[in-house]
PDB file of C-alpha atoms in Angstrom:
ATOM      1  CA  UNK A1130     -23.102 -10.233 -15.944  1.00 79.00           C
ATOM      2  CA  UNK A1131     -22.816  -8.220 -12.497  1.00 86.00           C
ATOM      3  CA  UNK A1132     -25.719  -6.870 -10.147  1.00 88.00           C
ATOM      4  CA  UNK A1133     -25.060  -5.041  -6.726  1.00 91.00           C
ATOM      5  CA  UNK A1134     -27.638  -4.275  -4.533  1.00 90.00           C
ATOM      6  CA  UNK A1135     -28.453  -4.131  -0.900  1.00 92.00           C
ATOM      7  CA  UNK A1136     -31.706  -5.041   1.114  1.00 92.00           C
ATOM      8  CA  UNK A1137     -32.070  -3.781   4.647  1.00 94.00           C
ATOM      9  CA  UNK A1138     -33.514  -6.463   6.959  1.00 95.00           C
ATOM     10  CA  UNK A1139     -34.506  -5.605  10.863  1.00 94.00           C
ATOM     11  CA  UNK A1140     -33.035  -8.677  12.285  1.00 95.00           C
ATOM     12  CA  UNK A1141     -29.747  -8.505  14.339  1.00 95.00           C
ATOM     13  CA  UNK A1142     -26.768  -8.992  12.362  1.00 96.00           C
ATOM     14  CA  UNK A1143     -25.818 -12.649  13.979  1.00 95.00           C
ATOM     15  CA  UNK A1144     -28.974 -13.872  13.041  1.00 94.00           C
ATOM     16  CA  UNK A1145     -29.062 -12.697   9.574  1.00 95.00           C
ATOM     17  CA  UNK A1146     -26.137 -14.235   9.826  1.00 95.00           C
ATOM     18  CA  UNK A1147     -27.159 -18.040  10.576  1.00 94.00           C
ATOM     19  CA  UNK A1148     -29.658 -17.066   8.302  1.00 94.00           C
ATOM     20  CA  UNK A1149     -27.722 -17.218   5.509  1.00 92.00           C
ATOM     21  CA  UNK A1150     -26.087 -20.676   6.658  1.00 91.00           C
ATOM     22  CA  UNK A1151     -29.178 -22.723   7.038  1.00 91.00           C
ATOM     23  CA  UNK A1152     -30.065 -25.040   4.563  1.00 91.00           C
ATOM     24  CA  UNK A1153     -33.744 -24.697   5.581  1.00 92.00           C
ATOM     25  CA  UNK A1154     -34.272 -21.210   5.350  1.00 92.00           C
ATOM     26  CA  UNK A1155     -32.456 -20.511   2.088  1.00 90.00           C
ATOM     27  CA  UNK A1156     -34.955 -23.412   0.298  1.00 91.00           C
ATOM     28  CA  UNK A1157     -37.756 -21.521   1.558  1.00 93.00           C
ATOM     29  CA  UNK A1158     -36.316 -17.430   0.409  1.00 91.00           C
ATOM     30  CA  UNK A1159     -34.274 -19.329  -3.175  1.00 90.00           C
ATOM     31  CA  UNK A1160     -37.480 -18.896  -5.670  1.00 89.00           C
ATOM     32  CA  UNK A1161     -38.361 -22.309  -7.889  1.00 90.00           C
ATOM     33  CA  UNK A1162     -35.743 -23.953  -5.256  1.00 91.00           C
ATOM     34  CA  UNK A1163     -36.594 -28.026  -4.855  1.00 92.00           C
ATOM     35  CA  UNK A1164     -33.943 -29.013  -2.654  1.00 93.00           C
ATOM     36  CA  UNK A1165     -30.761 -27.815  -0.306  1.00 92.00           C
ATOM     37  CA  UNK A1166     -28.279 -29.949   1.374  1.00 91.00           C
ATOM     38  CA  UNK A1167     -25.396 -28.870   2.945  1.00 89.00           C
ATOM     39  CA  UNK A1168     -21.977 -30.498   1.737  1.00 89.00           C
ATOM     40  CA  UNK A1169     -19.285 -31.756   3.566  1.00 86.00           C
ATOM     41  CA  UNK A1170     -16.995 -29.991   2.546  1.00 82.00           C
ATOM     42  CA  UNK A1171     -19.614 -26.884   4.160  1.00 81.00           C
ATOM     43  CA  UNK A1172     -21.162 -26.030   0.669  1.00 85.00           C
ATOM     44  CA  UNK A1173     -24.539 -26.973  -0.480  1.00 90.00           C
ATOM     45  CA  UNK A1174     -25.584 -28.660  -3.140  1.00 93.00           C
ATOM     46  CA  UNK A1175     -29.116 -27.532  -4.586  1.00 92.00           C
ATOM     47  CA  UNK A1176     -32.137 -28.431  -7.302  1.00 93.00           C
ATOM     48  CA  UNK A1177     -33.807 -25.309  -8.539  1.00 92.00           C
ATOM     49  CA  UNK A1178     -36.281 -25.137 -11.385  1.00 91.00           C
ATOM     50  CA  UNK A1179     -35.601 -21.376 -13.220  1.00 87.00           C
ATOM     51  CA  UNK A1180     -37.439 -20.262 -16.280  1.00 86.00           C
ATOM     52  CA  UNK A1181     -36.047 -17.541 -18.584  1.00 83.00           C
ATOM     53  CA  UNK A1182     -38.311 -16.398 -21.244  1.00 81.00           C
ATOM     54  CA  UNK A1183     -39.524 -19.165 -23.099  1.00 84.00           C
ATOM     55  CA  UNK A1184     -37.516 -21.660 -21.494  1.00 84.00           C
ATOM     56  CA  UNK A1185     -37.438 -23.368 -18.580  1.00 86.00           C
ATOM     57  CA  UNK A1186     -35.359 -25.638 -16.873  1.00 85.00           C
ATOM     58  CA  UNK A1187     -33.916 -27.535 -13.575  1.00 90.00           C
ATOM     59  CA  UNK A1188     -30.689 -27.076 -12.570  1.00 90.00           C
ATOM     60  CA  UNK A1189     -28.387 -28.423 -10.089  1.00 93.00           C
ATOM     61  CA  UNK A1190     -25.236 -27.960  -8.931  1.00 91.00           C
ATOM     62  CA  UNK A1191     -23.103 -27.005  -5.952  1.00 91.00           C
ATOM     63  CA  UNK A1192     -22.291 -23.987  -4.359  1.00 88.00           C
ATOM     64  CA  UNK A1193     -19.078 -23.097  -1.845  1.00 89.00           C
ATOM     65  CA  UNK A1194     -18.259 -20.544   0.803  1.00 88.00           C
ATOM     66  CA  UNK A1195     -15.524 -18.612   1.262  1.00 90.00           C
ATOM     67  CA  UNK A1196     -13.384 -16.051   2.617  1.00 92.00           C
ATOM     68  CA  UNK A1197     -15.533 -16.545   5.516  1.00 93.00           C
ATOM     69  CA  UNK A1198     -15.865 -13.814   8.306  1.00 94.00           C
ATOM     70  CA  UNK A1199     -18.739 -14.469  10.642  1.00 94.00           C
ATOM     71  CA  UNK A1200     -20.647 -12.235  11.395  1.00 95.00           C
ATOM     72  CA  UNK A1201     -19.799  -9.450   8.443  1.00 96.00           C
ATOM     73  CA  UNK A1202     -20.168 -11.643   5.191  1.00 95.00           C
ATOM     74  CA  UNK A1203     -19.089 -14.250   2.902  1.00 93.00           C
ATOM     75  CA  UNK A1204     -17.780 -14.871  -0.925  1.00 93.00           C
ATOM     76  CA  UNK A1205     -20.506 -17.705  -2.211  1.00 88.00           C
ATOM     77  CA  UNK A1206     -19.227 -19.226  -5.265  1.00 90.00           C
ATOM     78  CA  UNK A1207     -20.507 -22.251  -7.667  1.00 88.00           C
ATOM     79  CA  UNK A1208     -22.379 -23.374 -10.401  1.00 90.00           C
ATOM     80  CA  UNK A1209     -24.675 -25.663 -11.889  1.00 91.00           C
ATOM     81  CA  UNK A1210     -25.795 -27.246 -15.233  1.00 91.00           C
ATOM     82  CA  UNK A1211     -29.229 -26.563 -16.644  1.00 88.00           C
ATOM     83  CA  UNK A1212     -29.086 -30.122 -19.542  1.00 87.00           C
ATOM     84  CA  UNK A1213     -29.808 -28.625 -22.865  1.00 84.00           C
ATOM     85  CA  UNK A1214     -30.711 -24.765 -21.506  1.00 85.00           C
ATOM     86  CA  UNK A1215     -27.231 -24.810 -20.719  1.00 88.00           C
ATOM     87  CA  UNK A1216     -24.947 -23.897 -17.934  1.00 89.00           C
ATOM     88  CA  UNK A1217     -23.994 -21.054 -15.530  1.00 88.00           C
ATOM     89  CA  UNK A1218     -21.227 -20.424 -13.267  1.00 89.00           C
ATOM     90  CA  UNK A1219     -20.438 -17.200 -10.914  1.00 88.00           C
ATOM     91  CA  UNK A1220     -19.827 -15.998  -7.164  1.00 88.00           C
ATOM     92  CA  UNK A1221     -20.957 -13.467  -5.187  1.00 89.00           C
ATOM     93  CA  UNK A1222     -19.700 -11.036  -2.186  1.00 93.00           C
ATOM     94  CA  UNK A1223     -22.128 -10.401   1.228  1.00 94.00           C
ATOM     95  CA  UNK A1224     -20.890  -8.277   3.164  1.00 96.00           C
ATOM     96  CA  UNK A1225     -23.265  -7.992   6.276  1.00 97.00           C
ATOM     97  CA  UNK A1226     -23.392  -4.196   8.348  1.00 97.00           C
ATOM     98  CA  UNK A1227     -24.865  -3.278  11.305  1.00 95.00           C
ATOM     99  CA  UNK A1228     -27.835  -1.084  10.995  1.00 94.00           C
ATOM    100  CA  UNK A1229     -29.315   0.397  14.329  1.00 90.00           C
ATOM    101  CA  UNK A1230     -31.467  -2.322  15.520  1.00 89.00           C
ATOM    102  CA  UNK A1231     -31.264  -4.320  12.390  1.00 95.00           C
ATOM    103  CA  UNK A1232     -28.503  -4.944   9.558  1.00 96.00           C
ATOM    104  CA  UNK A1233     -27.945  -3.790   6.074  1.00 96.00           C
ATOM    105  CA  UNK A1234     -27.130  -6.606   3.652  1.00 95.00           C
ATOM    106  CA  UNK A1235     -24.836  -6.070   0.451  1.00 95.00           C
ATOM    107  CA  UNK A1236     -24.210  -7.927  -2.503  1.00 92.00           C
ATOM    108  CA  UNK A1237     -21.512  -7.783  -5.561  1.00 91.00           C
ATOM    109  CA  UNK A1238     -22.487 -10.791  -8.020  1.00 88.00           C
ATOM    110  CA  UNK A1239     -20.895 -12.032 -11.383  1.00 87.00           C
ATOM    111  CA  UNK A1240     -22.076 -14.950 -12.912  1.00 86.00           C
ATOM    112  CA  UNK A1241     -21.387 -16.100 -16.613  1.00 87.00           C
ATOM    113  CA  UNK A1242     -24.115 -18.460 -18.732  1.00 86.00           C
ATOM    114  CA  UNK A1243     -23.572 -20.549 -21.783  1.00 87.00           C
ATOM    115  CA  UNK A1244     -25.196 -22.867 -23.696  1.00 86.00           C
ATOM    116  CA  UNK A1245     -29.150 -22.022 -24.937  1.00 84.00           C
ATOM    117  CA  UNK A1246     -29.427 -19.869 -22.388  1.00 82.00           C
ATOM    118  CA  UNK A1247     -26.500 -16.926 -24.183  1.00 81.00           C
ATOM    119  CA  UNK A1248     -28.421 -16.881 -26.978  1.00 83.00           C
ATOM    120  CA  UNK A1249     -31.637 -15.529 -25.165  1.00 81.00           C
ATOM    121  CA  UNK A1250     -29.809 -12.102 -24.805  1.00 80.00           C
ATOM    122  CA  UNK A1251     -28.152 -10.224 -21.684  1.00 81.00           C
ATOM    123  CA  UNK A1252     -31.601  -7.839 -21.243  1.00 83.00           C
ATOM    124  CA  UNK A1253     -33.792 -11.210 -20.873  1.00 85.00           C
ATOM    125  CA  UNK A1254     -31.239 -12.588 -18.760  1.00 83.00           C
ATOM    126  CA  UNK A1255     -30.603  -9.735 -16.378  1.00 85.00           C
ATOM    127  CA  UNK A1256     -34.096  -8.904 -15.659  1.00 86.00           C
ATOM    128  CA  UNK A1257     -34.896 -12.130 -14.683  1.00 85.00           C
ATOM    129  CA  UNK A1258     -31.725 -12.210 -12.501  1.00 85.00           C
ATOM    130  CA  UNK A1259     -33.061  -9.426 -11.181  1.00 86.00           C
ATOM    131  CA  UNK A1260     -37.234 -10.728 -10.482  1.00 88.00           C
ATOM    132  CA  UNK A1261     -35.272 -13.880  -8.231  1.00 87.00           C
ATOM    133  CA  UNK A1262     -33.199 -11.808  -6.309  1.00 87.00           C
ATOM    134  CA  UNK A1263     -35.535  -9.667  -5.437  1.00 88.00           C
ATOM    135  CA  UNK A1264     -37.945 -12.374  -4.728  1.00 90.00           C
ATOM    136  CA  UNK A1265     -34.941 -14.139  -2.578  1.00 89.00           C
ATOM    137  CA  UNK A1266     -34.481 -11.129  -0.133  1.00 88.00           C
ATOM    138  CA  UNK A1267     -38.119 -10.661  -0.270  1.00 91.00           C
ATOM    139  CA  UNK A1268     -38.473 -14.139   1.281  1.00 93.00           C
ATOM    140  CA  UNK A1269     -35.386 -13.850   3.225  1.00 93.00           C
ATOM    141  CA  UNK A1270     -35.923 -10.684   5.105  1.00 92.00           C
ATOM    142  CA  UNK A1271     -39.318 -11.802   5.855  1.00 93.00           C
ATOM    143  CA  UNK A1272     -38.153 -15.184   7.911  1.00 94.00           C
ATOM    144  CA  UNK A1273     -35.506 -12.959   9.587  1.00 94.00           C
ATOM    145  CA  UNK A1274     -37.580 -10.775  10.425  1.00 93.00           C
ATOM    146  CA  UNK A1275     -40.144 -13.379  12.156  1.00 92.00           C
ATOM    147  CA  UNK A1276     -37.333 -15.415  13.557  1.00 90.00           C
ATOM    148  CA  UNK A1277     -36.081 -11.637  15.257  1.00 90.00           C
ATOM    149  CA  UNK A1278     -39.701 -11.252  16.505  1.00 89.00           C
ATOM    150  CA  UNK A1279     -39.879 -14.611  18.251  1.00 87.00           C
ATOM    151  CA  UNK A1280     -36.647 -14.430  20.138  1.00 84.00           C
ATOM    152  CA  UNK A1281     -37.630 -10.598  21.492  1.00 81.00           C
ATOM    153  CA  UNK A1282     -40.666 -12.903  22.532  1.00 73.00           C
ATOM    154  CA  UNK A1283     -39.645 -15.889  24.393  1.00 58.00           C
ATOM    155  CA  UNK A1284     -42.105 -16.256  27.462  1.00 54.00           C
ATOM    156  CA  UNK A1285     -44.676 -17.108  24.666  1.00 48.00           C
ATOM    157  CA  UNK A1286     -46.438 -20.807  24.871  1.00 50.00           C
ATOM    158  CA  UNK A1287     -44.747 -22.543  21.329  1.00 54.00           C
ATOM    159  CA  UNK A1288     -48.085 -23.897  20.636  1.00 55.00           C
ATOM    160  CA  UNK A1289     -49.507 -20.396  20.375  1.00 48.00           C
ATOM    161  CA  UNK A1290     -46.488 -19.282  18.612  1.00 47.00           C
ATOM    162  CA  UNK A1291     -46.911 -21.975  15.917  1.00 55.00           C
ATOM    163  CA  UNK A1292     -50.849 -21.492  15.918  1.00 49.00           C
ATOM    164  CA  UNK A1293     -50.035 -17.806  14.942  1.00 45.00           C
ATOM    165  CA  UNK A1294     -47.614 -19.207  12.031  1.00 48.00           C
ATOM    166  CA  UNK A1295     -50.654 -21.140  10.789  1.00 48.00           C
ATOM    167  CA  UNK A1296     -53.509 -18.557  11.406  1.00 46.00           C
ATOM    168  CA  UNK A1297     -55.228 -21.229  13.796  1.00 47.00           C
ATOM    169  CA  UNK A1298     -57.446 -18.712  16.373  1.00 47.00           C
ATOM    170  CA  UNK A1299     -55.933 -19.210  19.473  1.00 43.00           C
ATOM    171  CA  UNK A1300     -58.538 -19.948  22.670  1.00 45.00           C
ATOM    172  CA  UNK A1301     -59.405 -17.395  24.534  1.00 44.00           C
ATOM    173  CA  UNK A1302     -57.427 -14.271  23.149  1.00 42.00           C
ATOM    174  CA  UNK A1303     -58.311 -12.173  20.074  1.00 40.00           C
ATOM    175  CA  UNK A1304     -57.627 -14.193  17.907  1.00 39.00           C
ATOM    176  CA  UNK A1305     -60.379 -16.420  18.715  1.00 41.00           C
ATOM    177  CA  UNK A1306     -62.423 -13.784  18.627  1.00 37.00           C
ATOM    178  CA  UNK A1307     -61.607 -12.360  14.944  1.00 41.00           C
ATOM    179  CA  UNK A1308     -62.386 -16.016  14.134  1.00 42.00           C
ATOM    180  CA  UNK A1309     -65.225 -15.948  15.656  1.00 44.00           C
ATOM    181  CA  UNK A1310     -67.209 -12.618  15.495  1.00 44.00           C
ATOM    182  CA  UNK A1311     -70.462 -13.921  17.418  1.00 46.00           C
ATOM    183  CA  UNK A1312     -68.091 -14.725  20.838  1.00 46.00           C
ATOM    184  CA  UNK A1313     -67.697 -12.155  23.596  1.00 48.00           C
ATOM    185  CA  UNK A1314     -64.621 -10.441  23.179  1.00 45.00           C
ATOM    186  CA  UNK A1315     -61.738 -11.414  25.503  1.00 45.00           C
ATOM    187  CA  UNK A1316     -62.056  -9.461  28.725  1.00 45.00           C
ATOM    188  CA  UNK A1317     -58.056  -8.390  30.556  1.00 42.00           C
ATOM    189  CA  UNK A1318     -58.752  -7.715  34.124  1.00 42.00           C
ATOM    190  CA  UNK A1319     -55.708  -5.332  35.384  1.00 40.00           C
ATOM    191  CA  UNK A1320     -54.960  -5.645  39.031  1.00 42.00           C
ATOM    192  CA  UNK A1321     -52.569  -5.202  41.536  1.00 43.00           C
ATOM    193  CA  UNK A1322     -49.263  -7.667  41.472  1.00 46.00           C
ATOM    194  CA  UNK A1323     -49.314 -10.524  44.302  1.00 49.00           C
ATOM    195  CA  UNK A1324     -47.328 -13.026  45.676  1.00 48.00           C
ATOM    196  CA  UNK A1325     -48.004 -16.965  45.655  1.00 49.00           C
ATOM    197  CA  UNK A1326     -47.472 -19.206  47.371  1.00 48.00           C
ATOM    198  CA  UNK A1327     -44.303 -19.928  45.485  1.00 49.00           C
ATOM    199  CA  UNK A1328     -42.868 -16.889  46.026  1.00 50.00           C
ATOM    200  CA  UNK A1329     -43.960 -16.008  42.518  1.00 52.00           C
ATOM    201  CA  UNK A1330     -45.780 -12.337  41.412  1.00 52.00           C
ATOM    202  CA  UNK A1331     -49.169 -12.843  40.268  1.00 51.00           C
ATOM    203  CA  UNK A1332     -52.033 -10.451  38.635  1.00 49.00           C
ATOM    204  CA  UNK A1333     -54.728  -9.946  40.740  1.00 50.00           C
ATOM    205  CA  UNK A1334     -57.992  -9.602  39.122  1.00 50.00           C
ATOM    206  CA  UNK A1335     -59.025  -6.354  39.100  1.00 51.00           C
ATOM    207  CA  UNK A1336     -63.032  -5.585  38.991  1.00 52.00           C
ATOM    208  CA  UNK A1337     -65.548  -6.239  35.702  1.00 51.00           C
ATOM    209  CA  UNK A1338     -66.563  -3.287  34.284  1.00 49.00           C
ATOM    210  CA  UNK A1339     -69.885  -2.535  35.746  1.00 50.00           C
ATOM    211  CA  UNK A1340     -73.578  -2.343  32.903  1.00 48.00           C
ATOM    212  CA  UNK A1341     -73.273   0.984  33.600  1.00 47.00           C
ATOM    213  CA  UNK A1342     -70.338   1.505  32.877  1.00 45.00           C
ATOM    214  CA  UNK A1343     -70.619  -0.231  29.661  1.00 44.00           C
ATOM    215  CA  UNK A1344     -73.606   1.574  28.260  1.00 45.00           C
ATOM    216  CA  UNK A1345     -72.367   5.140  29.526  1.00 46.00           C
ATOM    217  CA  UNK A1346     -69.143   3.960  27.091  1.00 49.00           C
ATOM    218  CA  UNK A1347     -70.489   4.590  23.911  1.00 50.00           C
ATOM    219  CA  UNK A1348     -72.643   8.068  24.995  1.00 49.00           C
ATOM    220  CA  UNK A1349     -69.105   8.639  25.297  1.00 52.00           C
ATOM    221  CA  UNK A1350     -67.421   7.965  22.253  1.00 52.00           C
ATOM    222  CA  UNK A1351     -70.261   9.954  20.638  1.00 50.00           C
ATOM    223  CA  UNK A1352     -69.808  13.035  22.917  1.00 51.00           C
ATOM    224  CA  UNK A1353     -66.056  12.777  21.830  1.00 54.00           C
ATOM    225  CA  UNK A1354     -67.077  13.411  18.148  1.00 56.00           C
ATOM    226  CA  UNK A1355     -65.760  16.623  17.033  1.00 58.00           C
ATOM    227  CA  UNK A1356     -66.653  17.509  12.999  1.00 56.00           C
ATOM    228  CA  UNK A1357     -64.146  20.786  11.506  1.00 54.00           C
ATOM    229  CA  UNK A1358     -62.571  20.839  15.246  1.00 56.00           C
ATOM    230  CA  UNK A1359     -66.000  21.289  16.969  1.00 57.00           C
ATOM    231  CA  UNK A1360     -67.200  19.305  19.785  1.00 60.00           C
ATOM    232  CA  UNK A1361     -70.249  17.996  19.018  1.00 54.00           C
ATOM    233  CA  UNK A1362     -72.579  20.098  21.852  1.00 58.00           C
ATOM    234  CA  UNK A1363     -71.854  22.808  19.471  1.00 55.00           C
ATOM    235  CA  UNK A1364     -73.100  21.674  16.372  1.00 54.00           C
ATOM    236  CA  UNK A1365     -76.297  19.914  18.551  1.00 59.00           C
ATOM    237  CA  UNK A1366     -76.984  23.531  20.061  1.00 59.00           C
ATOM    238  CA  UNK A1367     -76.809  25.872  16.502  1.00 61.00           C
ATOM    239  CA  UNK A1368     -79.457  23.326  15.308  1.00 58.00           C
ATOM    240  CA  UNK A1369     -81.557  24.054  18.087  1.00 64.00           C
ATOM    241  CA  UNK A1370     -80.521  27.776  17.670  1.00 63.00           C
ATOM    242  CA  UNK A1371     -80.718  28.179  14.227  1.00 63.00           C
ATOM    243  CA  UNK A1372     -84.610  26.115  14.469  1.00 65.00           C
ATOM    244  CA  UNK A1373     -85.857  28.816  17.113  1.00 65.00           C
ATOM    245  CA  UNK A1374     -84.977  32.083  14.450  1.00 64.00           C
ATOM    246  CA  UNK A1375     -87.015  30.073  11.772  1.00 60.00           C
ATOM    247  CA  UNK A1376     -90.497  29.398  14.232  1.00 61.00           C
ATOM    248  CA  UNK A1377     -89.888  33.309  15.093  1.00 61.00           C
ATOM    249  CA  UNK A1378     -89.826  34.580  11.257  1.00 56.00           C
ATOM    250  CA  UNK A1379     -92.813  31.775  10.661  1.00 55.00           C
ATOM    251  CA  UNK A1380     -95.174  32.854  13.624  1.00 54.00           C
ATOM    252  CA  UNK A1381     -93.704  36.742  13.596  1.00 52.00           C
TER     253      UNK A1381
END
């Protein structure tokens, strides 16, 4: 079986390279992966539950990393044993290329299966392998994108980041307002920067919106509506003029 493909990942090449060498990232990305650990020789040992058509089994195997060229790529090779279901062995060349602010990951896979798996037919095995590859890269790309976003915002409090990942509303933020619509929406006050006693810049709260502004705001929003590209005042005036014409014909 041979398979090639590529995937655009919205993360720097160094981040993607580190992800491909991080056991926890790989465990969360590989479909059916129950455990993965780094071995003394720099490779990995893993246990993966696989289902191909009517057959299901748990594979245990070891993976070796060769031709290391960080952060440009490597060759990954190994074999796994699924007991009565059979065995699988092979390798893949993985290449990472910079693509703007992201990374283009390309791969070439060559694999061989034996035992009862081989009796299922090449078409079913190829379709299952492609499905697992798509799931892996979808999960892996999502993790790398999240890591890149977190690295780009180092000032964000650690507890707020963890709460956002868990979907927990954070007090005083929009997540709290969205989780509790009945609560007043948080208001950010903008003002000129000042200097604190320690010499650090601080933001001075600007004036709060007045009650008049809160009343006028919805009216102003309403007046900005332009059906068919014409202002609302035009349509209002047209309706009034039509009523006047109808009254003239009625009493004329």
